[in-house]
């Protein structure tokens, strides 16, 4: 008997803007049996999503399947006419997108979109489809399964939308479902619930899955086999156990290594053990919206947070999205003036608004934003981007400025030749280094890093973290490191503050190796996926109960 | 969840009202800046200074401008548009017939151009980068580039002079039969349709293509949806806002900007009335026409805004 999915010598070709043709998939072979889950893993640009999409006979605009066969249930998706391909989409092969928030049409209700597959392919009458959808909502443990379908996409949370997207894929009873990084955009605590729901439903219906991800630990929970991709070619295929315990290919080893960030190697600095901390904030509150009668903004995102950063040490702030951690950073930096509390920096009281702070205070406290793509002016060369703060803070011009730009590029391990390029011509990791170098240009004492590794691949992120540690050794900086990723924070921080709903719930010192005390921190820490494939099944947490506590 | 729609719509209407007030200021004071003295123009060069002074007093021309503005606005609220300086007829009477003509022409053009433009724009977006799309694009750009008076003159030359199918002038009084109506309006409507459709086609195409590039349309494709379904069910509802604004902007042109077409086809519309009023320095008439144009424009734009608000479930 042949397999459900048989991919042979598959190549996909892309045409660049300049008309050059490049191969983005270079001959892939893969078999998937019915009911089996295969994970495609690799960094961004490795071709994993492109490979998964060929199962639907789809190539993104500018790309085309240029050779090989993709047999799904006996049909070659690569050569089928568009009409017949469309007939198989949603019924034989279905797709769960990376960002469900973007993949739902904002103008129609969730139910309409979930049952659209049955309407397109005339599978069943709408009433029956609705009943089926509600059953699926229940199976995916969505709240209010009877009523959630009447809402619009903007009225439900990201984790719920991701599960609704799965319901949308499952309603047509497909034989293969493609999950395209379905939990990447979610918090770890939500990710656990979503993964569980996916696993239960696909096992129950014996659906074959293709699970695209860059997160080995997530994949370990859900897949039977792993295919490691890099630069459009398969590096290694094997069972989860084999890949995790005996990675044969160097790239797989690198991936596994990146998963265990080096927590050591950052020996305590010769701290001038002065009692005065570098940064101290007391009962700081900040929020958004017009001020109310009590002088507070409409929505209070940070509620009376107090913390300290000692000279030469790093503070990590962790919490789920919406907990106020980025708002806190913006309030410290003075971009969003705090409405209450005080900020002491380097022994001096700081104004709440950056506009009123002195030149030196601005220089000493720099912030690095999460998305280097949007934080760097796309119209300026790297040289200009790094040169501006040099002129602004240090009055450097001409040769002196050029030399300093070179020095900064050296510091962040970027080739000097990059100085003439624009941000769009750099990779994600390179852009984040430039973003960081711009903060370094001011020669600050403290850098606020707001999720700076979240948009990066595991391997690249690990390299950026190593760089940060090294620069700290050389320049005696302090970091306030904001992230939702515990492993990143543990790798670099001396002290971790857990934030939840605008407040700090616990301070943890990793060196003490004390288990977290607060129920929310316990939930957060236990939700971080482990490489152990049995982790998800043995995990015993009740997220809702812990959240309320 | 309480709906924000009523307050949003109320806000739009208030903005429209404020705009109207500002425009009335501008219209009034701009027209008083027109060179020449109304009394002298009315009485002719030979009038005695006493006669001119008497007329000035009678017409309140010597009162401060602000006071005259208050009189004028008060009159507008009572429905009294004033009396024409040139022929001493009430402005309301002069305008009403012409306005009806203009609205008739605008209405007919809207009926033809909006469905045509939306269909062409949406289908061009649907079959993007095909031969069909190229032809539509080239044709619309061609039409945009040709000035209206050339189009109108060409139409007269082809249909009236060579083919002799249609009358060169639109005598609107013999439109008692359907064929008569068709004959009278065909050429002005065709010319205007060319002018306003081109913009709408371009904007509709661009708005639909913009939404076609979103992940939710790709999702619809991966659910097996056909091209028409992707465009009509997923892209179009989310492109309604920009499209309705493009339509409103194009249509607003039909109220005041059709002077060339009205002149060439000798069509007795309101734009022509206004130009005549300018040449006779007939201030009440100019002011009333300008206010009507502004009012029509505001109605269209506000409607477009309200459509955009209603089509967005986030605001509903």
PDB file of C-alpha atoms in Angstrom, chain A residues 211-453:
ATOM      1  CA  UNK A 211       3.707  20.417  11.868  1.00  0.00           C
ATOM      2  CA  UNK A 212       5.898  23.317  10.809  1.00  0.00           C
ATOM      3  CA  UNK A 213       7.899  24.860  13.626  1.00  0.00           C
ATOM      4  CA  UNK A 214      11.242  26.192  14.686  1.00  0.00           C
ATOM      5  CA  UNK A 215      10.751  25.095  18.252  1.00  0.00           C
ATOM      6  CA  UNK A 216      12.216  21.655  18.895  1.00  0.00           C
ATOM      7  CA  UNK A 217      10.600  21.322  22.307  1.00  0.00           C
ATOM      8  CA  UNK A 218       7.102  21.917  20.949  1.00  0.00           C
ATOM      9  CA  UNK A 219       7.736  19.501  18.117  1.00  0.00           C
ATOM     10  CA  UNK A 220       8.967  16.877  20.557  1.00  0.00           C
ATOM     11  CA  UNK A 221       5.543  16.858  22.202  1.00  0.00           C
ATOM     12  CA  UNK A 222       3.472  16.441  19.103  1.00  0.00           C
ATOM     13  CA  UNK A 223       5.404  14.727  16.309  1.00  0.00           C
ATOM     14  CA  UNK A 224       6.257  11.125  15.466  1.00  0.00           C
ATOM     15  CA  UNK A 225       9.021  12.020  13.066  1.00  0.00           C
ATOM     16  CA  UNK A 226      11.099  15.134  12.441  1.00  0.00           C
ATOM     17  CA  UNK A 227      12.457  16.429   9.152  1.00  0.00           C
ATOM     18  CA  UNK A 228      15.182  19.061   9.590  1.00  0.00           C
ATOM     19  CA  UNK A 229      15.438  21.557   6.755  1.00  0.00           C
ATOM     20  CA  UNK A 230      18.059  24.114   5.942  1.00  0.00           C
ATOM     21  CA  UNK A 231      18.409  26.264   2.836  1.00  0.00           C
ATOM     22  CA  UNK A 232      15.704  24.286   1.065  1.00  0.00           C
ATOM     23  CA  UNK A 233      17.316  20.889   1.532  1.00  0.00           C
ATOM     24  CA  UNK A 234      16.578  18.084   3.964  1.00  0.00           C
ATOM     25  CA  UNK A 235      19.400  17.760   6.486  1.00  0.00           C
ATOM     26  CA  UNK A 236      18.090  14.849   8.446  1.00  0.00           C
ATOM     27  CA  UNK A 237      14.880  12.848   8.894  1.00  0.00           C
ATOM     28  CA  UNK A 238      14.236  10.547  11.796  1.00  0.00           C
ATOM     29  CA  UNK A 239      12.027   9.653  14.707  1.00  0.00           C
ATOM     30  CA  UNK A 240      11.688  12.225  17.463  1.00  0.00           C
ATOM     31  CA  UNK A 241      13.675  10.054  19.814  1.00  0.00           C
ATOM     32  CA  UNK A 242      16.548   9.623  17.353  1.00  0.00           C
ATOM     33  CA  UNK A 243      16.748  13.305  16.497  1.00  0.00           C
ATOM     34  CA  UNK A 244      16.708  14.394  20.124  1.00  0.00           C
ATOM     35  CA  UNK A 245      19.151  11.848  21.421  1.00  0.00           C
ATOM     36  CA  UNK A 246      21.393  11.123  18.432  1.00  0.00           C
ATOM     37  CA  UNK A 247      21.386  14.108  16.106  1.00  0.00           C
ATOM     38  CA  UNK A 248      23.585  13.086  13.179  1.00  0.00           C
ATOM     39  CA  UNK A 249      23.814  16.318  11.243  1.00  0.00           C
ATOM     40  CA  UNK A 250      25.847  19.258  12.563  1.00  0.00           C
ATOM     41  CA  UNK A 251      22.963  21.653  12.004  1.00  0.00           C
ATOM     42  CA  UNK A 252      20.627  19.516  14.109  1.00  0.00           C
ATOM     43  CA  UNK A 253      23.249  19.464  16.831  1.00  0.00           C
ATOM     44  CA  UNK A 254      23.469  23.238  16.656  1.00  0.00           C
ATOM     45  CA  UNK A 255      19.688  23.506  17.018  1.00  0.00           C
ATOM     46  CA  UNK A 256      19.728  21.233  20.024  1.00  0.00           C
ATOM     47  CA  UNK A 257      22.593  23.145  21.541  1.00  0.00           C
ATOM     48  CA  UNK A 258      20.814  26.444  21.068  1.00  0.00           C
ATOM     49  CA  UNK A 259      17.982  25.026  23.086  1.00  0.00           C
ATOM     50  CA  UNK A 260      20.191  24.756  26.125  1.00  0.00           C
ATOM     51  CA  UNK A 261      21.485  28.299  26.407  1.00  0.00           C
ATOM     52  CA  UNK A 262      24.709  28.654  28.227  1.00  0.00           C
ATOM     53  CA  UNK A 263      23.700  29.841  31.670  1.00  0.00           C
ATOM     54  CA  UNK A 264      27.226  29.905  32.936  1.00  0.00           C
ATOM     55  CA  UNK A 265      30.149  31.875  31.633  1.00  0.00           C
ATOM     56  CA  UNK A 266      28.930  35.168  32.977  1.00  0.00           C
ATOM     57  CA  UNK A 267      30.867  35.393  36.169  1.00  0.00           C
ATOM     58  CA  UNK A 268      29.734  38.117  38.504  1.00  0.00           C
ATOM     59  CA  UNK A 269      31.326  41.409  37.679  1.00  0.00           C
ATOM     60  CA  UNK A 270      33.599  43.136  40.099  1.00  0.00           C
ATOM     61  CA  UNK A 271      30.659  45.098  41.390  1.00  0.00           C
ATOM     62  CA  UNK A 272      31.532  48.226  43.228  1.00  0.00           C
ATOM     63  CA  UNK A 273      29.323  47.060  46.021  1.00  0.00           C
ATOM     64  CA  UNK A 274      27.858  50.443  46.606  1.00  0.00           C
ATOM     65  CA  UNK A 275      24.523  50.422  48.315  1.00  0.00           C
ATOM     66  CA  UNK A 276      22.953  52.701  45.730  1.00  0.00           C
ATOM     67  CA  UNK A 277      21.384  50.729  42.897  1.00  0.00           C
ATOM     68  CA  UNK A 278      21.723  51.944  39.302  1.00  0.00           C
ATOM     69  CA  UNK A 279      17.988  52.075  38.757  1.00  0.00           C
ATOM     70  CA  UNK A 280      15.319  52.097  41.379  1.00  0.00           C
ATOM     71  CA  UNK A 281      11.641  52.561  40.737  1.00  0.00           C
ATOM     72  CA  UNK A 282       8.998  52.953  43.380  1.00  0.00           C
ATOM     73  CA  UNK A 283       5.278  52.262  43.021  1.00  0.00           C
ATOM     74  CA  UNK A 284       5.364  53.229  39.361  1.00  0.00           C
ATOM     75  CA  UNK A 285       2.049  53.299  37.502  1.00  0.00           C
ATOM     76  CA  UNK A 286       1.507  53.937  33.819  1.00  0.00           C
ATOM     77  CA  UNK A 287      -1.247  53.408  31.307  1.00  0.00           C
ATOM     78  CA  UNK A 288      -3.039  54.543  28.202  1.00  0.00           C
ATOM     79  CA  UNK A 289      -5.998  56.665  27.333  1.00  0.00           C
ATOM     80  CA  UNK A 290      -7.220  60.088  28.466  1.00  0.00           C
ATOM     81  CA  UNK A 291      -6.709  60.938  32.159  1.00  0.00           C
ATOM     82  CA  UNK A 292      -9.719  60.226  34.347  1.00  0.00           C
ATOM     83  CA  UNK A 293     -11.000  62.334  37.207  1.00  0.00           C
ATOM     84  CA  UNK A 294      -8.660  60.597  39.669  1.00  0.00           C
ATOM     85  CA  UNK A 295      -5.654  61.609  37.556  1.00  0.00           C
ATOM     86  CA  UNK A 296      -5.016  58.093  36.254  1.00  0.00           C
ATOM     87  CA  UNK A 297      -5.214  57.068  32.600  1.00  0.00           C
ATOM     88  CA  UNK A 298      -8.236  55.144  31.330  1.00  0.00           C
ATOM     89  CA  UNK A 299      -6.426  51.803  31.141  1.00  0.00           C
ATOM     90  CA  UNK A 300      -3.775  51.231  33.746  1.00  0.00           C
ATOM     91  CA  UNK A 301      -1.215  48.771  32.335  1.00  0.00           C
ATOM     92  CA  UNK A 302       1.384  49.022  35.103  1.00  0.00           C
ATOM     93  CA  UNK A 303       0.062  49.227  38.650  1.00  0.00           C
ATOM     94  CA  UNK A 304       2.466  50.322  41.340  1.00  0.00           C
ATOM     95  CA  UNK A 305       5.573  48.386  40.340  1.00  0.00           C
ATOM     96  CA  UNK A 306       8.735  48.714  42.417  1.00  0.00           C
ATOM     97  CA  UNK A 307      12.067  47.214  41.485  1.00  0.00           C
ATOM     98  CA  UNK A 308      15.817  47.736  41.565  1.00  0.00           C
ATOM     99  CA  UNK A 309      18.686  47.100  39.201  1.00  0.00           C
ATOM    100  CA  UNK A 310      22.106  46.898  40.781  1.00  0.00           C
ATOM    101  CA  UNK A 311      25.109  48.196  38.918  1.00  0.00           C
ATOM    102  CA  UNK A 312      26.550  45.628  36.500  1.00  0.00           C
ATOM    103  CA  UNK A 313      23.757  43.134  37.006  1.00  0.00           C
ATOM    104  CA  UNK A 314      20.816  42.222  34.825  1.00  0.00           C
ATOM    105  CA  UNK A 315      17.157  42.172  35.670  1.00  0.00           C
ATOM    106  CA  UNK A 316      14.732  39.999  33.738  1.00  0.00           C
ATOM    107  CA  UNK A 317      11.054  40.830  33.491  1.00  0.00           C
ATOM    108  CA  UNK A 318       8.836  37.988  32.403  1.00  0.00           C
ATOM    109  CA  UNK A 319       5.108  37.615  31.914  1.00  0.00           C
ATOM    110  CA  UNK A 320       2.456  36.822  29.325  1.00  0.00           C
ATOM    111  CA  UNK A 321       1.446  39.295  26.639  1.00  0.00           C
ATOM    112  CA  UNK A 322      -0.642  42.103  28.027  1.00  0.00           C
ATOM    113  CA  UNK A 323       0.884  41.881  31.514  1.00  0.00           C
ATOM    114  CA  UNK A 324       2.385  45.353  31.190  1.00  0.00           C
ATOM    115  CA  UNK A 325       6.058  44.462  30.803  1.00  0.00           C
ATOM    116  CA  UNK A 326       6.605  46.530  27.654  1.00  0.00           C
ATOM    117  CA  UNK A 327       4.630  49.427  29.130  1.00  0.00           C
ATOM    118  CA  UNK A 328       6.938  49.313  32.129  1.00  0.00           C
ATOM    119  CA  UNK A 329       9.969  49.599  29.835  1.00  0.00           C
ATOM    120  CA  UNK A 330       8.397  52.523  27.987  1.00  0.00           C
ATOM    121  CA  UNK A 331       7.620  54.241  31.279  1.00  0.00           C
ATOM    122  CA  UNK A 332      11.208  53.803  32.524  1.00  0.00           C
ATOM    123  CA  UNK A 333      12.525  55.152  29.234  1.00  0.00           C
ATOM    124  CA  UNK A 334      10.114  58.076  29.510  1.00  0.00           C
ATOM    125  CA  UNK A 335       8.486  57.428  26.123  1.00  0.00           C
ATOM    126  CA  UNK A 336       5.208  56.886  27.923  1.00  0.00           C
ATOM    127  CA  UNK A 337       5.358  59.191  30.942  1.00  0.00           C
ATOM    128  CA  UNK A 338       4.348  57.359  34.106  1.00  0.00           C
ATOM    129  CA  UNK A 339       1.376  58.800  35.940  1.00  0.00           C
ATOM    130  CA  UNK A 340       2.577  57.974  39.441  1.00  0.00           C
ATOM    131  CA  UNK A 341       5.621  56.795  41.350  1.00  0.00           C
ATOM    132  CA  UNK A 342       9.235  57.776  40.987  1.00  0.00           C
ATOM    133  CA  UNK A 343      12.268  56.654  39.016  1.00  0.00           C
ATOM    134  CA  UNK A 344      15.752  57.024  40.470  1.00  0.00           C
ATOM    135  CA  UNK A 345      18.613  56.518  38.068  1.00  0.00           C
ATOM    136  CA  UNK A 346      22.259  56.674  39.009  1.00  0.00           C
ATOM    137  CA  UNK A 347      21.330  58.323  42.302  1.00  0.00           C
ATOM    138  CA  UNK A 348      19.208  61.048  40.739  1.00  0.00           C
ATOM    139  CA  UNK A 349      15.483  61.424  40.404  1.00  0.00           C
ATOM    140  CA  UNK A 350      14.340  61.223  36.759  1.00  0.00           C
ATOM    141  CA  UNK A 351      11.489  63.163  35.202  1.00  0.00           C
ATOM    142  CA  UNK A 352       8.635  60.961  34.058  1.00  0.00           C
ATOM    143  CA  UNK A 353       8.735  62.333  30.547  1.00  0.00           C
ATOM    144  CA  UNK A 354      11.832  61.860  28.408  1.00  0.00           C
ATOM    145  CA  UNK A 355      11.373  65.413  27.087  1.00  0.00           C
ATOM    146  CA  UNK A 356      12.295  66.892  30.450  1.00  0.00           C
ATOM    147  CA  UNK A 357      15.294  64.658  31.112  1.00  0.00           C
ATOM    148  CA  UNK A 358      18.782  65.982  30.642  1.00  0.00           C
ATOM    149  CA  UNK A 359      20.956  65.049  27.700  1.00  0.00           C
ATOM    150  CA  UNK A 360      23.174  62.858  29.858  1.00  0.00           C
ATOM    151  CA  UNK A 361      20.258  61.111  31.484  1.00  0.00           C
ATOM    152  CA  UNK A 362      18.895  60.255  28.047  1.00  0.00           C
ATOM    153  CA  UNK A 363      22.294  59.023  26.958  1.00  0.00           C
ATOM    154  CA  UNK A 364      22.779  56.785  29.995  1.00  0.00           C
ATOM    155  CA  UNK A 365      19.458  54.993  29.576  1.00  0.00           C
ATOM    156  CA  UNK A 366      18.796  53.448  26.177  1.00  0.00           C
ATOM    157  CA  UNK A 367      16.002  51.209  24.918  1.00  0.00           C
ATOM    158  CA  UNK A 368      16.115  48.532  22.208  1.00  0.00           C
ATOM    159  CA  UNK A 369      12.810  47.598  20.639  1.00  0.00           C
ATOM    160  CA  UNK A 370      11.492  44.186  19.729  1.00  0.00           C
ATOM    161  CA  UNK A 371      11.050  44.607  16.001  1.00  0.00           C
ATOM    162  CA  UNK A 372      14.242  45.768  14.370  1.00  0.00           C
ATOM    163  CA  UNK A 373      12.268  45.895  11.123  1.00  0.00           C
ATOM    164  CA  UNK A 374      10.153  48.779  12.331  1.00  0.00           C
ATOM    165  CA  UNK A 375      12.691  50.362  14.673  1.00  0.00           C
ATOM    166  CA  UNK A 376      15.243  51.018  11.908  1.00  0.00           C
ATOM    167  CA  UNK A 377      14.482  53.662   9.303  1.00  0.00           C
ATOM    168  CA  UNK A 378      14.307  51.715   6.025  1.00  0.00           C
ATOM    169  CA  UNK A 379      15.423  54.726   3.970  1.00  0.00           C
ATOM    170  CA  UNK A 380      18.721  55.246   5.838  1.00  0.00           C
ATOM    171  CA  UNK A 381      21.966  53.341   5.499  1.00  0.00           C
ATOM    172  CA  UNK A 382      23.364  51.498   8.518  1.00  0.00           C
ATOM    173  CA  UNK A 383      26.072  54.159   8.670  1.00  0.00           C
ATOM    174  CA  UNK A 384      23.472  56.928   9.081  1.00  0.00           C
ATOM    175  CA  UNK A 385      21.471  54.926  11.600  1.00  0.00           C
ATOM    176  CA  UNK A 386      24.517  54.410  13.817  1.00  0.00           C
ATOM    177  CA  UNK A 387      25.954  57.838  13.096  1.00  0.00           C
ATOM    178  CA  UNK A 388      22.976  59.838  14.277  1.00  0.00           C
ATOM    179  CA  UNK A 389      23.250  59.032  17.994  1.00  0.00           C
ATOM    180  CA  UNK A 390      27.022  59.560  17.746  1.00  0.00           C
ATOM    181  CA  UNK A 391      26.476  63.096  16.511  1.00  0.00           C
ATOM    182  CA  UNK A 392      23.566  63.745  18.829  1.00  0.00           C
ATOM    183  CA  UNK A 393      25.143  62.523  22.053  1.00  0.00           C
ATOM    184  CA  UNK A 394      28.848  62.932  21.429  1.00  0.00           C
ATOM    185  CA  UNK A 395      29.034  65.557  18.712  1.00  0.00           C
ATOM    186  CA  UNK A 396      31.116  63.261  16.525  1.00  0.00           C
ATOM    187  CA  UNK A 397      31.466  64.181  12.857  1.00  0.00           C
ATOM    188  CA  UNK A 398      33.475  63.185   9.822  1.00  0.00           C
ATOM    189  CA  UNK A 399      36.422  60.808  10.351  1.00  0.00           C
ATOM    190  CA  UNK A 400      35.893  60.392  14.083  1.00  0.00           C
ATOM    191  CA  UNK A 401      32.309  59.392  13.482  1.00  0.00           C
ATOM    192  CA  UNK A 402      33.296  56.945  10.720  1.00  0.00           C
ATOM    193  CA  UNK A 403      35.844  55.294  12.980  1.00  0.00           C
ATOM    194  CA  UNK A 404      33.284  54.951  15.757  1.00  0.00           C
ATOM    195  CA  UNK A 405      30.712  53.395  13.403  1.00  0.00           C
ATOM    196  CA  UNK A 406      33.334  50.817  12.413  1.00  0.00           C
ATOM    197  CA  UNK A 407      34.084  50.155  16.047  1.00  0.00           C
ATOM    198  CA  UNK A 408      30.381  49.661  16.812  1.00  0.00           C
ATOM    199  CA  UNK A 409      29.992  47.234  13.920  1.00  0.00           C
ATOM    200  CA  UNK A 410      33.003  45.318  15.243  1.00  0.00           C
ATOM    201  CA  UNK A 411      31.454  45.243  18.702  1.00  0.00           C
ATOM    202  CA  UNK A 412      28.272  43.597  17.486  1.00  0.00           C
ATOM    203  CA  UNK A 413      30.261  41.276  15.180  1.00  0.00           C
ATOM    204  CA  UNK A 414      29.001  42.641  11.908  1.00  0.00           C
ATOM    205  CA  UNK A 415      31.291  43.061   8.886  1.00  0.00           C
ATOM    206  CA  UNK A 416      32.243  46.688   8.315  1.00  0.00           C
ATOM    207  CA  UNK A 417      31.148  46.446   4.697  1.00  0.00           C
ATOM    208  CA  UNK A 418      27.527  46.437   5.908  1.00  0.00           C
ATOM    209  CA  UNK A 419      27.696  50.133   6.758  1.00  0.00           C
ATOM    210  CA  UNK A 420      26.587  51.172   3.300  1.00  0.00           C
ATOM    211  CA  UNK A 421      23.587  48.871   3.165  1.00  0.00           C
ATOM    212  CA  UNK A 422      20.022  49.609   4.143  1.00  0.00           C
ATOM    213  CA  UNK A 423      18.104  47.610   6.781  1.00  0.00           C
ATOM    214  CA  UNK A 424      16.067  45.718   4.168  1.00  0.00           C
ATOM    215  CA  UNK A 425      19.269  44.175   2.840  1.00  0.00           C
ATOM    216  CA  UNK A 426      20.132  42.563   6.166  1.00  0.00           C
ATOM    217  CA  UNK A 427      18.907  39.352   7.784  1.00  0.00           C
ATOM    218  CA  UNK A 428      16.723  39.436  10.896  1.00  0.00           C
ATOM    219  CA  UNK A 429      19.645  38.681  13.211  1.00  0.00           C
ATOM    220  CA  UNK A 430      21.830  41.309  11.576  1.00  0.00           C
ATOM    221  CA  UNK A 431      19.115  43.925  11.888  1.00  0.00           C
ATOM    222  CA  UNK A 432      18.711  43.178  15.580  1.00  0.00           C
ATOM    223  CA  UNK A 433      22.485  43.624  16.014  1.00  0.00           C
ATOM    224  CA  UNK A 434      22.331  47.013  14.293  1.00  0.00           C
ATOM    225  CA  UNK A 435      19.366  47.899  16.500  1.00  0.00           C
ATOM    226  CA  UNK A 436      21.482  47.019  19.521  1.00  0.00           C
ATOM    227  CA  UNK A 437      24.568  48.809  18.208  1.00  0.00           C
ATOM    228  CA  UNK A 438      22.514  51.975  17.936  1.00  0.00           C
ATOM    229  CA  UNK A 439      21.827  51.810  21.675  1.00  0.00           C
ATOM    230  CA  UNK A 440      25.513  51.126  22.323  1.00  0.00           C
ATOM    231  CA  UNK A 441      26.468  54.191  20.304  1.00  0.00           C
ATOM    232  CA  UNK A 442      25.184  56.365  23.132  1.00  0.00           C
ATOM    233  CA  UNK A 443      27.553  54.606  25.575  1.00  0.00           C
ATOM    234  CA  UNK A 444      24.777  54.015  28.083  1.00  0.00           C
ATOM    235  CA  UNK A 445      24.922  52.603  31.585  1.00  0.00           C
ATOM    236  CA  UNK A 446      21.650  50.719  31.263  1.00  0.00           C
ATOM    237  CA  UNK A 447      19.947  49.206  28.235  1.00  0.00           C
ATOM    238  CA  UNK A 448      16.278  48.227  28.262  1.00  0.00           C
ATOM    239  CA  UNK A 449      15.896  45.233  25.943  1.00  0.00           C
ATOM    240  CA  UNK A 450      12.242  44.745  25.015  1.00  0.00           C
ATOM    241  CA  UNK A 451      11.766  41.217  23.627  1.00  0.00           C
ATOM    242  CA  UNK A 452      14.794  41.643  21.415  1.00  0.00           C
ATOM    243  CA  UNK A 453      15.177  37.944  20.661  1.00  0.00           C
TER     244      UNK A 453
END
